[in-house]
PDB file of C-alpha atoms in Angstrom:
ATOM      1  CA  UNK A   1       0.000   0.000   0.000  1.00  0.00           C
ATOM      2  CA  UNK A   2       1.689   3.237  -0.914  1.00  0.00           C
ATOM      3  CA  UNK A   3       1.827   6.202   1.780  1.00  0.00           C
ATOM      4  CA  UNK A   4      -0.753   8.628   2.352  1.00  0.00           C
ATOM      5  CA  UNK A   5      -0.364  11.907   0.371  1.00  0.00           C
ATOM      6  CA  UNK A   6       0.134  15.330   1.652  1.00  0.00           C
ATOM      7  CA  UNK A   7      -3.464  16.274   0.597  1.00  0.00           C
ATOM      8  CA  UNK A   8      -4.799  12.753   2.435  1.00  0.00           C
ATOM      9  CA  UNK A   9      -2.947  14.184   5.653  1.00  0.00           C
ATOM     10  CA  UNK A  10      -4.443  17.378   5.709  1.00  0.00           C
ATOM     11  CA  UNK A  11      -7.929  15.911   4.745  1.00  0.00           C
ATOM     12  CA  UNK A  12      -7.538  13.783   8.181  1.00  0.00           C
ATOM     13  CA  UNK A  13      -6.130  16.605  10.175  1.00  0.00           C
ATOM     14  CA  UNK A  14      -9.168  18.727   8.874  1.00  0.00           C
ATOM     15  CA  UNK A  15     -11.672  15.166  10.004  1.00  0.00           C
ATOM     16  CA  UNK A  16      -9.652  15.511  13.204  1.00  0.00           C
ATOM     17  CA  UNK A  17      -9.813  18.821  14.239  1.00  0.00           C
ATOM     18  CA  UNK A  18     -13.679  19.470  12.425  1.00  0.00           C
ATOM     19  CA  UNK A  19     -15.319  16.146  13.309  1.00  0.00           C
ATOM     20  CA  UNK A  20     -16.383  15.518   9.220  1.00  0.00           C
ATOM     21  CA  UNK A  21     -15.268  16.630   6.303  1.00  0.00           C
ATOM     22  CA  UNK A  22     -17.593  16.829   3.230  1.00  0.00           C
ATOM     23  CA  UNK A  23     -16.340  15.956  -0.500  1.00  0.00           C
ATOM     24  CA  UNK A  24     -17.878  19.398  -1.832  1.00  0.00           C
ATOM     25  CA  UNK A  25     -16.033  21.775   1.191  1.00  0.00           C
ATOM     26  CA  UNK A  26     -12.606  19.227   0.538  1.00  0.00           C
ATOM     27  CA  UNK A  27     -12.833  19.743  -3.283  1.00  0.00           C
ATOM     28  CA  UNK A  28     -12.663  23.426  -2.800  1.00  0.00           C
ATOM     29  CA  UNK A  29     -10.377  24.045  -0.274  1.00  0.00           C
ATOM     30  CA  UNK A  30      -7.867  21.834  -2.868  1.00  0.00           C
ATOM     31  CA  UNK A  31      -8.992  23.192  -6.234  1.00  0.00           C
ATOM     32  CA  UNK A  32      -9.719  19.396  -7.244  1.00  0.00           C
ATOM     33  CA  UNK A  33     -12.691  17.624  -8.874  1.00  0.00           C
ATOM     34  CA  UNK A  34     -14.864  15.884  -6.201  1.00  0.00           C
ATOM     35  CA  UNK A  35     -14.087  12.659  -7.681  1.00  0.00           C
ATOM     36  CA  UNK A  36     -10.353  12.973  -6.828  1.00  0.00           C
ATOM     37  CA  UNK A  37     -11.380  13.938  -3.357  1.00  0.00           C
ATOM     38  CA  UNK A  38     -13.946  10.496  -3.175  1.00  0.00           C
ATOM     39  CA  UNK A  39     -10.617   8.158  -4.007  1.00  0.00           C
ATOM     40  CA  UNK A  40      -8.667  10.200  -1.146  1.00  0.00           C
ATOM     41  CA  UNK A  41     -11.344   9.162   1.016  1.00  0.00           C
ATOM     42  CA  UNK A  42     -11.763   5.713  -0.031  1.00  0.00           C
ATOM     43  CA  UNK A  43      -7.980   5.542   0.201  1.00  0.00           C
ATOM     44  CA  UNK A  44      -8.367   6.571   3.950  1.00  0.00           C
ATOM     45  CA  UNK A  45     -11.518   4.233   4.707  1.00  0.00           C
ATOM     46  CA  UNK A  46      -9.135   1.148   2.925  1.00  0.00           C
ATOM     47  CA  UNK A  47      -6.852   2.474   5.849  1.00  0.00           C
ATOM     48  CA  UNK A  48      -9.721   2.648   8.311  1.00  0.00           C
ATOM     49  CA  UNK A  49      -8.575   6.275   9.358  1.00  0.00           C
ATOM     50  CA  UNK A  50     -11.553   7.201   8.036  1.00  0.00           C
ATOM     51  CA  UNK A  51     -15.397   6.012   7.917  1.00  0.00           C
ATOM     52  CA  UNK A  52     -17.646   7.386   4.577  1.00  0.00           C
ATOM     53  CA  UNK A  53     -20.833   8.732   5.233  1.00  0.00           C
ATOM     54  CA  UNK A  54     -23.150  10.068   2.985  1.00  0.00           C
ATOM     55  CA  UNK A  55     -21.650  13.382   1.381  1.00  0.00           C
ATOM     56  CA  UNK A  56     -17.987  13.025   3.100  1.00  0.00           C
ATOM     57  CA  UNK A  57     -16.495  11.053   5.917  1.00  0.00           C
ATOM     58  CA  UNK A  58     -15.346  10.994   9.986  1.00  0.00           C
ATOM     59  CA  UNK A  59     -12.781   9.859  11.579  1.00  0.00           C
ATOM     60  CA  UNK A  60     -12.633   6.246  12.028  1.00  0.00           C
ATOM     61  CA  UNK A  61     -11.155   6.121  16.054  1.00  0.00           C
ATOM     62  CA  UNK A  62     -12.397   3.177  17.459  1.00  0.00           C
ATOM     63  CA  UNK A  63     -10.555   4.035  20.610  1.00  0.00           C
ATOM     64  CA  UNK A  64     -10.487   8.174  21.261  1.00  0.00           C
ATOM     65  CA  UNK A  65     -13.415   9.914  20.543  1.00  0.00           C
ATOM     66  CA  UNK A  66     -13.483  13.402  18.516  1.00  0.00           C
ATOM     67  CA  UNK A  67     -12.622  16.423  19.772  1.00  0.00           C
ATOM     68  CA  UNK A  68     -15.897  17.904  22.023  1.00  0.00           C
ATOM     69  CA  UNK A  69     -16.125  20.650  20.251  1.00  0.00           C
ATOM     70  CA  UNK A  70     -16.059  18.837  16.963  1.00  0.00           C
ATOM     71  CA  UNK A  71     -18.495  16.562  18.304  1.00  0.00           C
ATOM     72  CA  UNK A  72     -20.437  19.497  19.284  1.00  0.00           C
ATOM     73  CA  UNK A  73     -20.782  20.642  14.905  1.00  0.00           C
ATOM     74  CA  UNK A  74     -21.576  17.542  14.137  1.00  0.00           C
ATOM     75  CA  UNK A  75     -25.639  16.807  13.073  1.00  0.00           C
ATOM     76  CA  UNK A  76     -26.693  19.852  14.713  1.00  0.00           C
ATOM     77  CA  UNK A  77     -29.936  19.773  13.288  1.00  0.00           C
ATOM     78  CA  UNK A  78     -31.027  16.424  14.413  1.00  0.00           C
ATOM     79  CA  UNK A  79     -29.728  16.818  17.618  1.00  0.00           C
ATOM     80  CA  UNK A  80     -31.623  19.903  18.014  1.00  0.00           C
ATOM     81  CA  UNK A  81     -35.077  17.978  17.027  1.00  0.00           C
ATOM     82  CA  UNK A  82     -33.806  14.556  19.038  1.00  0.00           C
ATOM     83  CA  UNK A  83     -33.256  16.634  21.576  1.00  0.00           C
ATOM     84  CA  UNK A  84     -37.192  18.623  21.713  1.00  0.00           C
ATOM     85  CA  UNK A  85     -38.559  15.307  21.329  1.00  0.00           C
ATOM     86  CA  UNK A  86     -36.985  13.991  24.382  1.00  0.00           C
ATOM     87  CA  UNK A  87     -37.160  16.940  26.384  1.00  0.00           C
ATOM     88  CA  UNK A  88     -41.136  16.846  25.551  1.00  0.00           C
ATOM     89  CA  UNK A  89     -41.591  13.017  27.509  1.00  0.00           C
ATOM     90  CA  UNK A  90     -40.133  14.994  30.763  1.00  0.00           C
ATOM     91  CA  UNK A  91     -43.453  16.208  32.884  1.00  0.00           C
ATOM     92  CA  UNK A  92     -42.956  19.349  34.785  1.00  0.00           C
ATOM     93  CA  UNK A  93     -41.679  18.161  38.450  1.00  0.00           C
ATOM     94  CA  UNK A  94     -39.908  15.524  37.685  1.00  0.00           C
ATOM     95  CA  UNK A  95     -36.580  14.492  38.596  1.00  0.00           C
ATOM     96  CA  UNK A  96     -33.914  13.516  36.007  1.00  0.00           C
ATOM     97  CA  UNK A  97     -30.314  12.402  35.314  1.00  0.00           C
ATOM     98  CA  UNK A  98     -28.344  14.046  32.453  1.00  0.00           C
ATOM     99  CA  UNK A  99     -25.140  12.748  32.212  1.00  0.00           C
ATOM    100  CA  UNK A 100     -22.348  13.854  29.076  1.00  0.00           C
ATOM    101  CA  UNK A 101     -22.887  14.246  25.619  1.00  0.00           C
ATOM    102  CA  UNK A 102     -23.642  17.274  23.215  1.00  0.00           C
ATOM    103  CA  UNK A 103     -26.901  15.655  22.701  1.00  0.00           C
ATOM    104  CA  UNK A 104     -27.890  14.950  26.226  1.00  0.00           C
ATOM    105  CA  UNK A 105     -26.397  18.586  26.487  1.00  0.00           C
ATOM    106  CA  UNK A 106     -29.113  19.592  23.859  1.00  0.00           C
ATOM    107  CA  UNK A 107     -31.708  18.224  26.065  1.00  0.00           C
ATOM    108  CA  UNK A 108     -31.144  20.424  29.216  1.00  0.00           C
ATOM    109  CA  UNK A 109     -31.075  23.411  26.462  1.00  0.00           C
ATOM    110  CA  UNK A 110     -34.681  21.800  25.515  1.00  0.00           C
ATOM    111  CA  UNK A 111     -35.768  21.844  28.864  1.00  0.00           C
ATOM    112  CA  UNK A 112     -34.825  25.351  30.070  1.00  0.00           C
ATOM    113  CA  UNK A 113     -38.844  26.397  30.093  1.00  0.00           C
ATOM    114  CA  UNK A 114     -40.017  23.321  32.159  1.00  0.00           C
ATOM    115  CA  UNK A 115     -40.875  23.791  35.894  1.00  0.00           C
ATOM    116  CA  UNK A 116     -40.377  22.505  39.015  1.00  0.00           C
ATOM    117  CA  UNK A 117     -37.569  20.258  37.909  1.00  0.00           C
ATOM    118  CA  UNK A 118     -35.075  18.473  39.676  1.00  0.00           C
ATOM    119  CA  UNK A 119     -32.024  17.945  37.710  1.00  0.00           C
ATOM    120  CA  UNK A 120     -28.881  15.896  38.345  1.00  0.00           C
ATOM    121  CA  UNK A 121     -25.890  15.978  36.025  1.00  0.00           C
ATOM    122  CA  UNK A 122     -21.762  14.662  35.997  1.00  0.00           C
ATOM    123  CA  UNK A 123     -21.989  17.592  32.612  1.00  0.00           C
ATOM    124  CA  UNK A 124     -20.684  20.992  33.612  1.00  0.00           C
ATOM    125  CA  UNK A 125     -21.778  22.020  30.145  1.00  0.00           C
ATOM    126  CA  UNK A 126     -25.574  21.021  31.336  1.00  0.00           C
ATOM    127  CA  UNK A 127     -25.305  22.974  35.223  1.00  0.00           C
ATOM    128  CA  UNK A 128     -23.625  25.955  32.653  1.00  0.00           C
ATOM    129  CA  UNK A 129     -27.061  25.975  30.625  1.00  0.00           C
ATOM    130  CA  UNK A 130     -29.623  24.988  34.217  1.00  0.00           C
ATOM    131  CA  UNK A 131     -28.414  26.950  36.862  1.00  0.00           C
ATOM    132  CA  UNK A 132     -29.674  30.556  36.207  1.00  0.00           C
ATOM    133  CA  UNK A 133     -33.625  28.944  35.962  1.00  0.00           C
ATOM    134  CA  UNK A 134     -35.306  29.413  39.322  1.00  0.00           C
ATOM    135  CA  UNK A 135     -37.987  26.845  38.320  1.00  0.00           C
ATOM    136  CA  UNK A 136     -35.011  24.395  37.995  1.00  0.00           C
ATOM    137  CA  UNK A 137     -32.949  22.750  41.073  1.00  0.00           C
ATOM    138  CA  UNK A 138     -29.302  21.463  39.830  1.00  0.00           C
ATOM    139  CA  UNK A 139     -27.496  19.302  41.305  1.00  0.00           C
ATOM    140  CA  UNK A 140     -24.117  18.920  39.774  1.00  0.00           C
ATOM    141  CA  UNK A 141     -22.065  15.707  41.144  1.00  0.00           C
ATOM    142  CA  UNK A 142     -18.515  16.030  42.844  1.00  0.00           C
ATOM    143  CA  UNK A 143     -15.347  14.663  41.514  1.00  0.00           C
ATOM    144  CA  UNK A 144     -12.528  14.713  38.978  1.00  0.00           C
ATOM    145  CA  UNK A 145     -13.836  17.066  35.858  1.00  0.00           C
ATOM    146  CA  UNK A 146     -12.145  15.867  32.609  1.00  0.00           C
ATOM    147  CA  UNK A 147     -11.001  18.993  30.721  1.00  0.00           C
ATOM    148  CA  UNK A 148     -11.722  17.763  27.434  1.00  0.00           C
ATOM    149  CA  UNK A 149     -15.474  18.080  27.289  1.00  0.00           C
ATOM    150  CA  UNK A 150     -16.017  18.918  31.641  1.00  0.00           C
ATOM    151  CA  UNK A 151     -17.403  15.643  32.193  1.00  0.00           C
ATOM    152  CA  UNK A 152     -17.462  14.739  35.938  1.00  0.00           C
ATOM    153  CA  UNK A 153     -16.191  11.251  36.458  1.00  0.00           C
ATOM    154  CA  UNK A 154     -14.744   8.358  38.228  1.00  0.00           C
ATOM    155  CA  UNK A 155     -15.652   6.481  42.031  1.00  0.00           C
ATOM    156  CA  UNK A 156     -16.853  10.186  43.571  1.00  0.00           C
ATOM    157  CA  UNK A 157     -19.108  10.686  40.703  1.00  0.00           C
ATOM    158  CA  UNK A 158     -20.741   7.529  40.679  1.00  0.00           C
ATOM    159  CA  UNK A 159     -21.190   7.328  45.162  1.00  0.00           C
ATOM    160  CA  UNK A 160     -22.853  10.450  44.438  1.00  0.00           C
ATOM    161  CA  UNK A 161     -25.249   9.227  41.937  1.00  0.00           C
ATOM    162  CA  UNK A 162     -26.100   6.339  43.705  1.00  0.00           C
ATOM    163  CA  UNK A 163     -27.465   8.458  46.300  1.00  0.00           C
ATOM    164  CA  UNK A 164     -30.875   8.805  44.301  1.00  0.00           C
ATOM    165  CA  UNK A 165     -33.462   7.441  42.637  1.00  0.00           C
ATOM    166  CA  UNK A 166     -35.231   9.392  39.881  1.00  0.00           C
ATOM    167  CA  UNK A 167     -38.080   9.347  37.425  1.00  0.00           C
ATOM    168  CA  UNK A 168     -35.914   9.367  34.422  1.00  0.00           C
ATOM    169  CA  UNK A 169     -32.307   9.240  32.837  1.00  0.00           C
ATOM    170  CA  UNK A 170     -31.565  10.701  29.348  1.00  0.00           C
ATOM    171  CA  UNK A 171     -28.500   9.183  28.342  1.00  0.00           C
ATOM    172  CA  UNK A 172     -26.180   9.196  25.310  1.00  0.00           C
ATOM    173  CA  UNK A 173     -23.414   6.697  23.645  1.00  0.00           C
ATOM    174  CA  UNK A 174     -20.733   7.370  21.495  1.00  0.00           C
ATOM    175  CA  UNK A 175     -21.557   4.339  19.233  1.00  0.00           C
ATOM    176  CA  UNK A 176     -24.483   1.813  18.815  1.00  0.00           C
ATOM    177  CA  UNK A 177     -24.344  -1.414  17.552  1.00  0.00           C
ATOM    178  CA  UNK A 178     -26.785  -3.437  15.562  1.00  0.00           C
ATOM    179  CA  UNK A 179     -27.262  -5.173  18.229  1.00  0.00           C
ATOM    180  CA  UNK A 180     -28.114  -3.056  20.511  1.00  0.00           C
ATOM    181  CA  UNK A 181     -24.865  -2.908  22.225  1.00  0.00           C
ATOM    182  CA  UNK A 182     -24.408   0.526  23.969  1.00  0.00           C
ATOM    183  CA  UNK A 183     -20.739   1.713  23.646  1.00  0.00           C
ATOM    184  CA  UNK A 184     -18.253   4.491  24.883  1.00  0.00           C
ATOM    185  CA  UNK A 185     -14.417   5.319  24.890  1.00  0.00           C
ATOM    186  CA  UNK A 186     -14.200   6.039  28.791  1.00  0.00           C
ATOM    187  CA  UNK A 187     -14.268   3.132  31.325  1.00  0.00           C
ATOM    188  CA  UNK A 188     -14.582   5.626  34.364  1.00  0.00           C
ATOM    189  CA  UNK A 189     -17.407   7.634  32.977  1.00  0.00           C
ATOM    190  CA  UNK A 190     -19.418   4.195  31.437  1.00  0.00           C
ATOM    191  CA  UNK A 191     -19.121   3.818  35.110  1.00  0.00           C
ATOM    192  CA  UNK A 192     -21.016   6.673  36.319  1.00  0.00           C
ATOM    193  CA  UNK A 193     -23.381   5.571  33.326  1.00  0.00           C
ATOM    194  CA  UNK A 194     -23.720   2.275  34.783  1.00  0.00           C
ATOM    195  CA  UNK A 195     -24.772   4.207  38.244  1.00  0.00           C
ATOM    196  CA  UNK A 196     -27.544   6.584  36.217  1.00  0.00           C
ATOM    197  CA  UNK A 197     -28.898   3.367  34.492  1.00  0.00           C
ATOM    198  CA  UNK A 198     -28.978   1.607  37.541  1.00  0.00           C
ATOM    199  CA  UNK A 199     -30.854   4.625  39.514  1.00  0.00           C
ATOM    200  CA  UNK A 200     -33.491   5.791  37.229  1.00  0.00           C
ATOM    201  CA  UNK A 201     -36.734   4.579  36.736  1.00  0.00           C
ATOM    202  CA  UNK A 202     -37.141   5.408  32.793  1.00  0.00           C
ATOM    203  CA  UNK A 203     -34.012   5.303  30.805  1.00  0.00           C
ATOM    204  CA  UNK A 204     -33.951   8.192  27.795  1.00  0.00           C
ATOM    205  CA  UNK A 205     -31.658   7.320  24.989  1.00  0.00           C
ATOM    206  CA  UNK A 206     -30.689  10.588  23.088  1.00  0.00           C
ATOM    207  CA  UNK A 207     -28.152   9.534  20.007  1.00  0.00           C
ATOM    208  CA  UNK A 208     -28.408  10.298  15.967  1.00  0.00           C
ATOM    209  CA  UNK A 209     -27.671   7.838  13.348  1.00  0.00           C
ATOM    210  CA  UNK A 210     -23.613   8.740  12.856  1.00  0.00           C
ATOM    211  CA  UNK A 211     -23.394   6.860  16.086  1.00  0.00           C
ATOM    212  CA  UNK A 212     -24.421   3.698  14.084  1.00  0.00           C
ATOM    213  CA  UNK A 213     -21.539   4.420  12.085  1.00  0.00           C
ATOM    214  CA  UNK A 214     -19.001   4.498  14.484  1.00  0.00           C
ATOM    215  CA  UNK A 215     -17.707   2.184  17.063  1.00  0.00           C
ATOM    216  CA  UNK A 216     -16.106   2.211  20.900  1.00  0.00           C
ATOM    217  CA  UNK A 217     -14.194   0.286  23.393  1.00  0.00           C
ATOM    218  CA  UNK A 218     -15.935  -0.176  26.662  1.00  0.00           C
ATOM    219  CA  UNK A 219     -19.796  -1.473  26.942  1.00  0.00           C
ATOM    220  CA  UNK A 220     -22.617   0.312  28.480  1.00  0.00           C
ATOM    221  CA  UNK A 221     -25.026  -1.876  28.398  1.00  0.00           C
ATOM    222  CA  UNK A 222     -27.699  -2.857  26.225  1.00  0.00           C
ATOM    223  CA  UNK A 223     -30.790  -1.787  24.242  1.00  0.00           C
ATOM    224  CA  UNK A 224     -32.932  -4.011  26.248  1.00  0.00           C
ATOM    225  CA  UNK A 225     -32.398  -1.908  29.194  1.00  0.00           C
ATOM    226  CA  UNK A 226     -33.780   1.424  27.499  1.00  0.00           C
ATOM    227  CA  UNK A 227     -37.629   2.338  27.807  1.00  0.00           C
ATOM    228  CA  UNK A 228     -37.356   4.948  24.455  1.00  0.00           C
ATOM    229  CA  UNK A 229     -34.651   5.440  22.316  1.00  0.00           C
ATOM    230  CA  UNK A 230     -34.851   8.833  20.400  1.00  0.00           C
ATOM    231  CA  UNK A 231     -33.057   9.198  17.115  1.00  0.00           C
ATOM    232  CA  UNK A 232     -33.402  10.877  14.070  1.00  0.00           C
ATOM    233  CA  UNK A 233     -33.530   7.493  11.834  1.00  0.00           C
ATOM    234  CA  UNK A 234     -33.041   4.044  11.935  1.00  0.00           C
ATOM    235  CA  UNK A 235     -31.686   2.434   8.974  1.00  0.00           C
ATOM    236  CA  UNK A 236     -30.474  -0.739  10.181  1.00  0.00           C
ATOM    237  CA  UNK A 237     -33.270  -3.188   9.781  1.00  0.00           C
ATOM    238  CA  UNK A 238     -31.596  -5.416  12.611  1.00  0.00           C
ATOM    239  CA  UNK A 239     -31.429  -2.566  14.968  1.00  0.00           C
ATOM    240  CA  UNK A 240     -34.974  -1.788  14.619  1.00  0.00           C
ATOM    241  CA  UNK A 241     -35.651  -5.333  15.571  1.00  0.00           C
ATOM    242  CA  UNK A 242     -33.599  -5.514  18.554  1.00  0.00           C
ATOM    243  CA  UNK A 243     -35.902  -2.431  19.547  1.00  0.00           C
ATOM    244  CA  UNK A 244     -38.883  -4.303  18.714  1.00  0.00           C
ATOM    245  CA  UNK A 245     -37.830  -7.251  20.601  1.00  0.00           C
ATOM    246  CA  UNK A 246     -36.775  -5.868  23.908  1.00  0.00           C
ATOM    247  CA  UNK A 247     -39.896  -2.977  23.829  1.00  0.00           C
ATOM    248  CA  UNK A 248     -38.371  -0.088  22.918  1.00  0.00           C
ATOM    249  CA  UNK A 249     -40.281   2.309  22.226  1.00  0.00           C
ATOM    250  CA  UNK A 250     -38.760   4.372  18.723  1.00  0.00           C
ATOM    251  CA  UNK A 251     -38.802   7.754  18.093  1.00  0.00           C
ATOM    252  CA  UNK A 252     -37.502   9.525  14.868  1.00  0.00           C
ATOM    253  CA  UNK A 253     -37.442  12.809  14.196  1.00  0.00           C
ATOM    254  CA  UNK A 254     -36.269  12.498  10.699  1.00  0.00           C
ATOM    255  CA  UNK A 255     -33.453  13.262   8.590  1.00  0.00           C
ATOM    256  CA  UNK A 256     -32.311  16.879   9.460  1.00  0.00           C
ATOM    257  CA  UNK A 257     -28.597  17.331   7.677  1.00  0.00           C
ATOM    258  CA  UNK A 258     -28.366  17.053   4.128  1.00  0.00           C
ATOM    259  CA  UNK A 259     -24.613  15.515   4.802  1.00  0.00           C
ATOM    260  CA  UNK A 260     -25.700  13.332   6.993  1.00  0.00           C
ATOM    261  CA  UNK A 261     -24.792  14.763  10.180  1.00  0.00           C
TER     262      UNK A 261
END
């Protein structure tokens, strides 16, 4: 196999640092037909540094996960609707878990006008978006804070958590498997996931469809331990049985992102 160009270097840089890259934005930035910019990503995928998805490609880490901020850009308007739909099965006065993710982090944005809530969170990006609503009481769980996306994690985090029991979780994974497998890249904050699961009567599960495309180290759990399971599309006919099977109740909000994010 011959060695990655200059151009297929700075595409994954770009990937890296961006989250995606799409053919048409690639082909510009390089002054080169889309087609040449296709084979550069094929060439990547036959690599697997990359993954294609419809209109460009992501990084293919099956062991670090992107860049928050990256993360963050990526399917913003899906995660918006996933993330009204969601917010929508929360009654006023209930009590909920929120733990990391830009899409559980979308959620708490969605719920800003609900009342009498009692939220509990390991993300400092959800008590940044909570705390100024009177109507809302935060409680934001001790421990080491992870300065790549201020996740709160590790034994502290997940004593603390086990210290209630709630009316519902709404969750996130960094990859889903056809089989319903629920995955992430961080053992000590799958633990504090494990603690939420464990402590909540309904279980939320907030995630679009790149995280069918993508794939983790350390289990979560399972699909058969989610009630609902919010998305903005299925396409994986064995997926959609697994949900079928273990009673999980489906919700898409539809395809939002030309790109596919």
């Amino acid at each position: 196999m011959n060695a990655i160009s200059s151009r297929q270097q700075d595409i994954l840089g770009l990937a890296r640092a961006q989250g995606r890259v799409s053919v048409e934005d690639l082909a510009s930035r390089f002054v080169v037909s889309p087609q040449t910019i296709r084979k550069d990503l094929n060439d990547l995928c036959v690599r697997r540094l990359m993954s294609r998805v419809h209109g460009g490609a992501v990084v293919a880490s099956g062991v670090e996960n992107l860049a928050y901020e990256a993360r963050r850009a990526m399917a913003q308007g899906a995660k918006r609707a996933i993330a009204e739909a969601a917010a929508s099965m929360v009654p006023n006065r209930a009590s909920l878990f929120i733990n990391i993710g830009t899409t559980t982090e979308e959620v708490a944005r969605a719920l800003s006008d609900h009342e009498d809530l009692l939220v509990i969170t390991n993300n400092l990006n959800v008590a940044t978006l909570l705390y100024r609503h009177p109507r809302i009481e935060l409680i934001m769980a001790g421990g080491p804070v992870r300065h790549a996306d201020g996740a709160v994690i590790g034994s502290a985090a997940v004593d603390f958590v086990r210290q209630f029991r709630v009316d519902y979780a709404v969750i996130g994974a960094s990859a889903i498997e056809e089989d319903g497998t629920l995955l992430d890249f961080d053992y000590r904050e799958v633990q504090v996931a494990r603690a939420i699961i464990d402590n909540a009567r309904q279980i939320i599960l907030v995630a679009d469809r790149s995280k069918l495309e993508r794939t983790a180290p350390v289990r979560i759990g399972s699909m058969s331990e989610v009630d609902t399971f919010v998305t903005d599309t299925v396409s994986s006919p064995e997926l959609r049985h697994v949900c079928q099977r273990e009673q999980v109740e489906l919700i898409e909000v539809g395809s939002l992102d030309e790109d596919g994010f």
